[in-house]
Amino acid sequence: QVQLVESGGGLVQPGGSLRLSCGASGRIVSIKSMGWYRQAPEKERELVAGITSTSGGSTNYGDSVKGRFTISRDDAKNTVYLQMNSLKPEDTAVYYCNADVYYYTNNYSIREGDYWGQGTQVTVSS
């Protein structure tokens, strides 16, 4: 019922910047929250940043990215962004978009669901 599509990953040198985007589509009623997670080889998936849909969009960040990454959202486009600055080799991972969404079912009742994107690779290397 809901699809998340990420874009913006790639190869960047240490100290560089990248901007990730994630667009949600489908039978969406409203989006409760969106966020970014990452998973490096042989490591567990971890929270990078999250943002709610409440007025002002409260945010939270993983300790390792505070002050370097910024999450934002465009509610009109059902899209969340992750601006990543001062990238480090340890930021190398697959980045996944996550959304907590209220959606219409086939009979137009409203349900809440948790969805993930397919992931986009971010590699920080010289």
PDB file of C-alpha atoms in Angstrom, residues 5-6 17 25 31 43 45 56 117:
ATOM      1  CA  VAL A   5      12.041   5.251  -2.755  1.00  0.00           C
ATOM      2  CA  GLU A   6      15.466   6.569  -1.754  1.00  0.00           C
ATOM      3  CA  SER A  17      28.694  16.209   1.647  1.00  0.00           C
ATOM      4  CA  SER A  25       3.803   7.121  -2.276  1.00  0.00           C
ATOM      5  CA  ILE A  31       2.744  10.262   7.748  1.00  0.00           C
ATOM      6  CA  LYS A  43      27.149  -4.168  12.257  1.00  0.00           C
ATOM      7  CA  ARG A  45      21.223  -1.280  11.890  1.00  0.00           C
ATOM      8  CA  GLY A  56       7.612  22.070  13.868  1.00  0.00           C
ATOM      9  CA  GLY A 117      12.991   1.696   1.560  1.00  0.00           C
TER      10      GLY A 117
END
